[in-house]
PDB file of C-alpha atoms and ligand atoms in Angstrom:
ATOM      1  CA  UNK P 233     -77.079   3.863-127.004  1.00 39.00           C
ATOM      2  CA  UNK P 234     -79.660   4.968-129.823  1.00 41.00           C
ATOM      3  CA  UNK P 235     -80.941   7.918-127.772  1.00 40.00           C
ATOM      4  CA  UNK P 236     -77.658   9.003-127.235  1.00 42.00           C
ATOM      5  CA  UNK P 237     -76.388   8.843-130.720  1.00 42.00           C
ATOM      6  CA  UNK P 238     -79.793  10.400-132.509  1.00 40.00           C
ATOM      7  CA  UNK P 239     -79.306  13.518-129.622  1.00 41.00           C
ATOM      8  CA  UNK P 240     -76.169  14.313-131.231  1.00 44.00           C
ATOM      9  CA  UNK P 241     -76.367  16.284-134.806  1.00 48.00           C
ATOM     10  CA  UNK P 242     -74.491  14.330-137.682  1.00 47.00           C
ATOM     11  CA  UNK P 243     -75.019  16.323-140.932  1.00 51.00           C
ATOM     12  CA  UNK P 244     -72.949  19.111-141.646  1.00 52.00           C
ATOM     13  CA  UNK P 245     -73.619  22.171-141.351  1.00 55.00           C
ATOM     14  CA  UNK P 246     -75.818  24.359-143.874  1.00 63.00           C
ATOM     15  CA  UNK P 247     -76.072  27.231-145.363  1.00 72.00           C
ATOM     16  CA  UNK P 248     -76.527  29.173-141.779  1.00 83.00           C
ATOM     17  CA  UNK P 249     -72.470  28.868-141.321  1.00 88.00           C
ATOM     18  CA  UNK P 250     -71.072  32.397-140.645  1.00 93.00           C
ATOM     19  CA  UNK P 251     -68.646  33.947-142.673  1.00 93.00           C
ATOM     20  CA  UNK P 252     -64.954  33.796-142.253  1.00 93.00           C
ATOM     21  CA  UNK P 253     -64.717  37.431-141.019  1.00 95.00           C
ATOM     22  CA  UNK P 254     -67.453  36.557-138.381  1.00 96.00           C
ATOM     23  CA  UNK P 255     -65.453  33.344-137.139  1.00 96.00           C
ATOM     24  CA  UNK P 256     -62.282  35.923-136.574  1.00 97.00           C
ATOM     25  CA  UNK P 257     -64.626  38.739-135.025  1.00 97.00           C
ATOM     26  CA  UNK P 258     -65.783  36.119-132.639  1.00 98.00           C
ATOM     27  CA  UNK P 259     -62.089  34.958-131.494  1.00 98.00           C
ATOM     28  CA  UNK P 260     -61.356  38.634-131.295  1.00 98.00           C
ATOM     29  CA  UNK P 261     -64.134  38.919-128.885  1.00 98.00           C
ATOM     30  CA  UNK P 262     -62.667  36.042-126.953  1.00 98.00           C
ATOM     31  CA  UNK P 263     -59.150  37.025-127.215  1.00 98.00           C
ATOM     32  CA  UNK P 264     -61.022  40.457-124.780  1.00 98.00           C
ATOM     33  CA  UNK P 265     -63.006  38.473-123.640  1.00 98.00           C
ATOM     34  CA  UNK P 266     -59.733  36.787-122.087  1.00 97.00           C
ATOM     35  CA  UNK P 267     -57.738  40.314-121.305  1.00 98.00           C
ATOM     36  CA  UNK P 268     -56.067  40.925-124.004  1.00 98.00           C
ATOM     37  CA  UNK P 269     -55.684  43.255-127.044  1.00 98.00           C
ATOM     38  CA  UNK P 270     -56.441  41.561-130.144  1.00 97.00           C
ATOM     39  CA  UNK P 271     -54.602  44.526-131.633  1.00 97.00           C
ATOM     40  CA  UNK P 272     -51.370  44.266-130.713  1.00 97.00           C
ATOM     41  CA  UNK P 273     -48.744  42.600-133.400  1.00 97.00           C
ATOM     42  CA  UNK P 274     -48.435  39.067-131.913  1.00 97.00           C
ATOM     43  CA  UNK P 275     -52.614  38.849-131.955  1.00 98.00           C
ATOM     44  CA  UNK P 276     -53.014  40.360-135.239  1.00 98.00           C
ATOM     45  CA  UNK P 277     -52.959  36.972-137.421  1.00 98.00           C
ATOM     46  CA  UNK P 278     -53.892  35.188-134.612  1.00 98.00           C
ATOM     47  CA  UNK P 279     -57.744  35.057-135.682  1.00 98.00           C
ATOM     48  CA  UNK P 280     -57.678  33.584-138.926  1.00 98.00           C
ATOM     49  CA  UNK P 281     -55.217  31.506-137.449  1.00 98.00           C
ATOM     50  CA  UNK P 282     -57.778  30.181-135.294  1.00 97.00           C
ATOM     51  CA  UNK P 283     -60.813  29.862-137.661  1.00 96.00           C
ATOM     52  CA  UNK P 284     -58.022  27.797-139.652  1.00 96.00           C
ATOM     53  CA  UNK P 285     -57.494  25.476-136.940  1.00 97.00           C
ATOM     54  CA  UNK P 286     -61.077  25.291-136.369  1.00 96.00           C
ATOM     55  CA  UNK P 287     -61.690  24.619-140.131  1.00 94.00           C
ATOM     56  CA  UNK P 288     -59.198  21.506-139.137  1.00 95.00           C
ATOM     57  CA  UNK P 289     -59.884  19.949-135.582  1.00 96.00           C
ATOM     58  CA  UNK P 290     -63.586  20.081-136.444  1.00 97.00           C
ATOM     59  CA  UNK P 291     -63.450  18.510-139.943  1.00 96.00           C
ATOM     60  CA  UNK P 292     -65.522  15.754-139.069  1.00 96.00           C
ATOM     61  CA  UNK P 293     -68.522  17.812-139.526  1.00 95.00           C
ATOM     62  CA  UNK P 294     -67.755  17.614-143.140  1.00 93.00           C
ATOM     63  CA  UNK P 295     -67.500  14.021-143.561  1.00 91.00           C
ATOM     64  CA  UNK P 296     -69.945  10.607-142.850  1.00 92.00           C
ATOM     65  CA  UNK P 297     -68.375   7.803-141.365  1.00 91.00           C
ATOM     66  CA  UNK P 298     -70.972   5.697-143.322  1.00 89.00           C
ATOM     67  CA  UNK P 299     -68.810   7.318-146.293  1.00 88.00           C
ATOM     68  CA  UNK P 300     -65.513   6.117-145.326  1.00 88.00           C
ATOM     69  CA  UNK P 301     -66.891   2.775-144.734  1.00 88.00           C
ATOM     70  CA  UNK P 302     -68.790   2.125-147.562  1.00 83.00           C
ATOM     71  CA  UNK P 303     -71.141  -0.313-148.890  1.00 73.00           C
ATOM     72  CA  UNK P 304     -68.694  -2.673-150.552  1.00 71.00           C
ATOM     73  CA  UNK P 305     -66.435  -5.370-148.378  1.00 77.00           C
ATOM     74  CA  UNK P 306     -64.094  -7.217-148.950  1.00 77.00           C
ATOM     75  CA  UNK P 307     -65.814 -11.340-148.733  1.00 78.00           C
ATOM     76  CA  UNK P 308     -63.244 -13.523-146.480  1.00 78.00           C
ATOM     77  CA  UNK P 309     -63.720 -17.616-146.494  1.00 76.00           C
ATOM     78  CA  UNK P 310     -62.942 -19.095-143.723  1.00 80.00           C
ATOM     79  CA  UNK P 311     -61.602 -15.961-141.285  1.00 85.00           C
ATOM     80  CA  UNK P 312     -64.530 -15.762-139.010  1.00 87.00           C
ATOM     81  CA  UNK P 313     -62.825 -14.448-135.660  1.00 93.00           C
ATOM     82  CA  UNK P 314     -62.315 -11.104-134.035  1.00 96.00           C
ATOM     83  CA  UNK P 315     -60.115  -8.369-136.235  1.00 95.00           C
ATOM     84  CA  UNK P 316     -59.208  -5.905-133.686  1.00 97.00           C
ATOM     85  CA  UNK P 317     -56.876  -2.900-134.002  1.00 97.00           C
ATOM     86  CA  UNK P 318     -55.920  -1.082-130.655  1.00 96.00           C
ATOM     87  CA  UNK P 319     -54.279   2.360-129.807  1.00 97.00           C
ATOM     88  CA  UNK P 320     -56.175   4.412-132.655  1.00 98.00           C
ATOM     89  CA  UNK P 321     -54.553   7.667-131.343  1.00 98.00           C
ATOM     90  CA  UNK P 322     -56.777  10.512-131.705  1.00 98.00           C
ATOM     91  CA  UNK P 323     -57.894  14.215-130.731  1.00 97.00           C
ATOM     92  CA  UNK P 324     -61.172  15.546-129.987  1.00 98.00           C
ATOM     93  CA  UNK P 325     -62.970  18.609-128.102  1.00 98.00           C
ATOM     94  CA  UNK P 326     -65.732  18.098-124.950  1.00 97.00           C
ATOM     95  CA  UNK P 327     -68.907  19.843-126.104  1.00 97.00           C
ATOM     96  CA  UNK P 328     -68.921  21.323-122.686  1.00 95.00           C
ATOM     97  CA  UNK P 329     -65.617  23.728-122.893  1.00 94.00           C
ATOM     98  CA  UNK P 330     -64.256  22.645-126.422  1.00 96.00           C
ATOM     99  CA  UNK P 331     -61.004  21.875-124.316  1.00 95.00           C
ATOM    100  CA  UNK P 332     -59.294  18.861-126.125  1.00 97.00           C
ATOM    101  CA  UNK P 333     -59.670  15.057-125.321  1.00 97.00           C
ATOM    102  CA  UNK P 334     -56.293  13.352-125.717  1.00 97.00           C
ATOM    103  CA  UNK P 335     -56.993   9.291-126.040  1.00 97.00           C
ATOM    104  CA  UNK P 336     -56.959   6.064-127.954  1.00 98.00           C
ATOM    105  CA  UNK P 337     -59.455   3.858-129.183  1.00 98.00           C
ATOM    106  CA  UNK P 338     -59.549   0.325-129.413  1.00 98.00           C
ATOM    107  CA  UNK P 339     -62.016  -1.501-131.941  1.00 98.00           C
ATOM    108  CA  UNK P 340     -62.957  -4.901-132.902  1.00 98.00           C
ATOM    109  CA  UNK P 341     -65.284  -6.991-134.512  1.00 97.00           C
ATOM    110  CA  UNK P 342     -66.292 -10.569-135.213  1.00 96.00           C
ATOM    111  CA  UNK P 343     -67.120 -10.658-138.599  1.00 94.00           C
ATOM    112  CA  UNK P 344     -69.973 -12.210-140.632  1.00 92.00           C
ATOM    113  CA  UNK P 345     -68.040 -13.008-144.265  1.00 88.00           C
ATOM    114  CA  UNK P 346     -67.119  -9.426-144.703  1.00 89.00           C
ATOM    115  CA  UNK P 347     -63.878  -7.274-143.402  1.00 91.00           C
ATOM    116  CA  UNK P 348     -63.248  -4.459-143.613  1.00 90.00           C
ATOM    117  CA  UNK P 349     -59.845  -2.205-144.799  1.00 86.00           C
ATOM    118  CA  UNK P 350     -58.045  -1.571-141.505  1.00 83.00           C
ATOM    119  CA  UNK P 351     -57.348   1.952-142.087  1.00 90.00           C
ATOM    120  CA  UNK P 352     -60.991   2.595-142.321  1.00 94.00           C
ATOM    121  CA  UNK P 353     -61.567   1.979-138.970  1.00 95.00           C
ATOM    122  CA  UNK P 354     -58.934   4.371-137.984  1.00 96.00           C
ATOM    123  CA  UNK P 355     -60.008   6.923-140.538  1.00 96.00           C
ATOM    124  CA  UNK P 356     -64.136   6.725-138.734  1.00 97.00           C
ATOM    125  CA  UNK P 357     -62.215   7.394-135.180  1.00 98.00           C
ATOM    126  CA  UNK P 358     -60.907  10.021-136.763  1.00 97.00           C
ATOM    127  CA  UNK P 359     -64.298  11.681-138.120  1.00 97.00           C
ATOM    128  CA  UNK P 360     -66.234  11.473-135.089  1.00 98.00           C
ATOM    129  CA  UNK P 361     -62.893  12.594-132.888  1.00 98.00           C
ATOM    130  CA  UNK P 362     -63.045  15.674-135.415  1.00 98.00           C
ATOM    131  CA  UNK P 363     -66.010  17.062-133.571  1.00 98.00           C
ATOM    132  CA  UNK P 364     -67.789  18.363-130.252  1.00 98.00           C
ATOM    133  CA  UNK P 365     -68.089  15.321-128.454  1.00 98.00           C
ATOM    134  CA  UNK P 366     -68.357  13.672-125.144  1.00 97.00           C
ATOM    135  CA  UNK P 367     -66.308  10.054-124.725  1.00 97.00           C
ATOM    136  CA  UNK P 368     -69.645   8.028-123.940  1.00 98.00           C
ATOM    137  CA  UNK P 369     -71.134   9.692-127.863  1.00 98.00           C
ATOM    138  CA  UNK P 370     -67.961   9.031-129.656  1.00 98.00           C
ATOM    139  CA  UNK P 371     -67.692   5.334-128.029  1.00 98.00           C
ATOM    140  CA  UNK P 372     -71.496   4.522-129.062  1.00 98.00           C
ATOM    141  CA  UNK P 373     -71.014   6.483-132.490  1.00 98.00           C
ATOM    142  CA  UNK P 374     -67.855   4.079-133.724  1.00 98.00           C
ATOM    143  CA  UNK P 375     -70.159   1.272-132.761  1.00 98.00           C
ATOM    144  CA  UNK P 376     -73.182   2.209-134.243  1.00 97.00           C
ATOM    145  CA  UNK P 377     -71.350   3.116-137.694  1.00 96.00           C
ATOM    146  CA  UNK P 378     -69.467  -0.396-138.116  1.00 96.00           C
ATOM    147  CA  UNK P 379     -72.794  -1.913-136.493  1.00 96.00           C
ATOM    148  CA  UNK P 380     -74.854  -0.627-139.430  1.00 94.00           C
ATOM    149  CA  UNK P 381     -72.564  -0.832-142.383  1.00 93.00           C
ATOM    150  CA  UNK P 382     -70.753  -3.854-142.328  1.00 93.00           C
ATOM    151  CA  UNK P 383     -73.519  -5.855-140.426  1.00 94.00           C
ATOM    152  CA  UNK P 384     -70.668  -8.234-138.357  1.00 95.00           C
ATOM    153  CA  UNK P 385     -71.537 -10.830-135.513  1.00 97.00           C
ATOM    154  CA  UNK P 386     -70.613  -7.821-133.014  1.00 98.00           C
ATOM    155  CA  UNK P 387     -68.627  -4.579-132.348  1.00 98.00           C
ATOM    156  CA  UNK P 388     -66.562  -3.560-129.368  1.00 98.00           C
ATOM    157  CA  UNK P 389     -65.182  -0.699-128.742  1.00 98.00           C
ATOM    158  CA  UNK P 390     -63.237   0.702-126.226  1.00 98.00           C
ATOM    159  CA  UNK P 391     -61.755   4.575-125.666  1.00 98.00           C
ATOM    160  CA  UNK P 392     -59.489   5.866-122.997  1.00 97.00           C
ATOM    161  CA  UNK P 393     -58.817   9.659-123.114  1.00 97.00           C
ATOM    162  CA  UNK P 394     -57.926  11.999-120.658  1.00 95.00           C
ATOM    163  CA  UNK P 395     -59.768  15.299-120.505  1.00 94.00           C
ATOM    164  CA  UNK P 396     -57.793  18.377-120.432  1.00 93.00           C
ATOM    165  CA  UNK P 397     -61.632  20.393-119.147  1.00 89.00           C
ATOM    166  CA  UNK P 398     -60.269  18.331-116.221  1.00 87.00           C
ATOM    167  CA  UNK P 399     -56.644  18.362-115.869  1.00 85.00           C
ATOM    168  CA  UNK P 400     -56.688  22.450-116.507  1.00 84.00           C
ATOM    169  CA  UNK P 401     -59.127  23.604-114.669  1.00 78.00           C
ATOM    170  CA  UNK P 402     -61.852  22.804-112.406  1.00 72.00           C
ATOM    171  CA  UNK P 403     -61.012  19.784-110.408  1.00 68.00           C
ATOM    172  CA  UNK P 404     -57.131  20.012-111.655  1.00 68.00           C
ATOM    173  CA  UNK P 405     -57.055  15.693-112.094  1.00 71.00           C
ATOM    174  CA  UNK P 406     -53.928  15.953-113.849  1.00 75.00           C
ATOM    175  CA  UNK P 407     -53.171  12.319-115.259  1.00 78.00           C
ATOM    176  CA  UNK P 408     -56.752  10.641-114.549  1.00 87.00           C
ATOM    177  CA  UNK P 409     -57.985   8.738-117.345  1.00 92.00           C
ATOM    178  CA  UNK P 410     -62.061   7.953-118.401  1.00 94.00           C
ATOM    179  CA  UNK P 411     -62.712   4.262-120.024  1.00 96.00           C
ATOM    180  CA  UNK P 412     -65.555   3.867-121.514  1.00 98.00           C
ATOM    181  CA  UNK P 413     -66.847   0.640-123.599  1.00 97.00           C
ATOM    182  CA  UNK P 414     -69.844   0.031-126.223  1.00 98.00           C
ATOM    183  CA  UNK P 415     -70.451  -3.741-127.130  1.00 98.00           C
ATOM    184  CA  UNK P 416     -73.276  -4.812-129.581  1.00 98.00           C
ATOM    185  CA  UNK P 417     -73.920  -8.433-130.819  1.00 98.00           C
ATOM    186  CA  UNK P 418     -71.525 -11.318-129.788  1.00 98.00           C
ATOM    187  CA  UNK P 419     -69.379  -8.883-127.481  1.00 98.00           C
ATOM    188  CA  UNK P 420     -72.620  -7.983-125.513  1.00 97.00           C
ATOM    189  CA  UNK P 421     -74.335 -11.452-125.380  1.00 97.00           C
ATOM    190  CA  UNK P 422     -71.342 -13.742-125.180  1.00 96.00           C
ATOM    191  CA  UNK P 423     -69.252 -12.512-121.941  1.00 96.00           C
ATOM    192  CA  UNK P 424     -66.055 -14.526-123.259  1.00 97.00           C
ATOM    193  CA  UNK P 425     -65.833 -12.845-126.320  1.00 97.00           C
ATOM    194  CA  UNK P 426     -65.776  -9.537-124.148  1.00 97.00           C
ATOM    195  CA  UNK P 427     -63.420 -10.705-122.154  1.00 97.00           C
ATOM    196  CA  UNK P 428     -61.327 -12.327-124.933  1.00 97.00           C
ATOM    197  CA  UNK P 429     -61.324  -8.207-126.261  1.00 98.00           C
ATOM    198  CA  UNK P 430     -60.146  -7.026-123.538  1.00 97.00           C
ATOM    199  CA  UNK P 431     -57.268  -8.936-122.156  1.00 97.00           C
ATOM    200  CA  UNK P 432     -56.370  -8.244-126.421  1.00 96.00           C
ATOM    201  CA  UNK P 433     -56.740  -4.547-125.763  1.00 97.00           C
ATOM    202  CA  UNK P 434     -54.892  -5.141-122.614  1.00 94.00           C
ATOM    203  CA  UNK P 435     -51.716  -7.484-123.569  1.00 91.00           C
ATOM    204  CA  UNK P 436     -48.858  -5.083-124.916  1.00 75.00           C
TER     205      UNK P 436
HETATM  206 ZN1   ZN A  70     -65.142  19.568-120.732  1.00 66.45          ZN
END
């Protein structure tokens, strides 16, 4: 999981970032690149249209998860069993085609006399969704986040997306979803309290 997570660049990005103009040269490119004329009226805006969106779906470059989480939580007596919220809807882009990733996440933890504000587990799917990812990175990246903030008695998380790189082209798996699961602490050394999570994640 570490290996993984350290491969993958987490700071934002410096002073090297290109211009605005370059960012809607370069879709222009692509927009030949695909066949078409960049220069015809329903293409015209369609470039800083695009390094608008971009400015958007990749937005997690600009923030930390650490951030959102903080160092400060709230102390609970007496509340020391799993806090789980499930069907975190989000968006993301493979680093291999920047296609999107349509999925949800589901994450828990067993807590150690802290908890956390709910939303801010939604809002840290939401910063690592907001970049190039692959599923397995953004499943160990949630983990490792609450892991090393809040310091609970174990994380779990679980993400199923479906991959539009594969439902639109290549293979053409229209409908096929990818599961994948990161457990730390508890969840990892204590199989009931994995299983306990999922038949959670998996009761409607
Ligand atoms: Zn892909």
């Amino acid at each position: 999981m570490d290996a993984i997570v350290k491969n993958f660049p987490q700071t934002t990005p410096d002073a090297n970032r290109p211009s605005q103009k370059e960012a809607e040269d370069a879709v222009r490119t692509l927009l030949r690149w695909a066949g078409d004329d960049p220069s015809r009226e329903g293409l015209l805006d369609t470039p800083a249209r695009v390094a608008k969106a971009y400015r958007e779906l990749f937005a997690g470059y600009e923030m930390e998860a650490e951030e959102v989480l903080g160092r400060t939580f709230e102390e609970v007596a007496g509340y020391d069993d799993m806090v789980l919220v499930k069907e975190i809807p989000f968006f993301s882009h493979c680093e291999h085609h920047m296609v999107p990733i349509i999925g949800k996440a589901h994450v828990a933890y067993m807590p150690d006399g802290k908890v956390l504000g709910l939303s801010k587990i939604a809002r840290v799917v939401e910063i690592y969704g907001r970049r190039l990812q692959t599923q397995e990175t953004m499943t160990a990246q949630i983990a490792r986040s609450i892991d090393e903030t809040l310091a609970p008695r174990g994380v779990a998380v679980m993400i199923e997306a479906e991959h539009m790189c594969m439902a639109m082209r290549g293979v053409q798996k229209q409908g096929s979803t990818t599961l994948t699961t990161t457990f730390t602490g508890t969840f990892k050394t204590e199989p009931a309290d994995q299983a306990r999570f999922i038949s959670m994640v998996r009761s409607r």
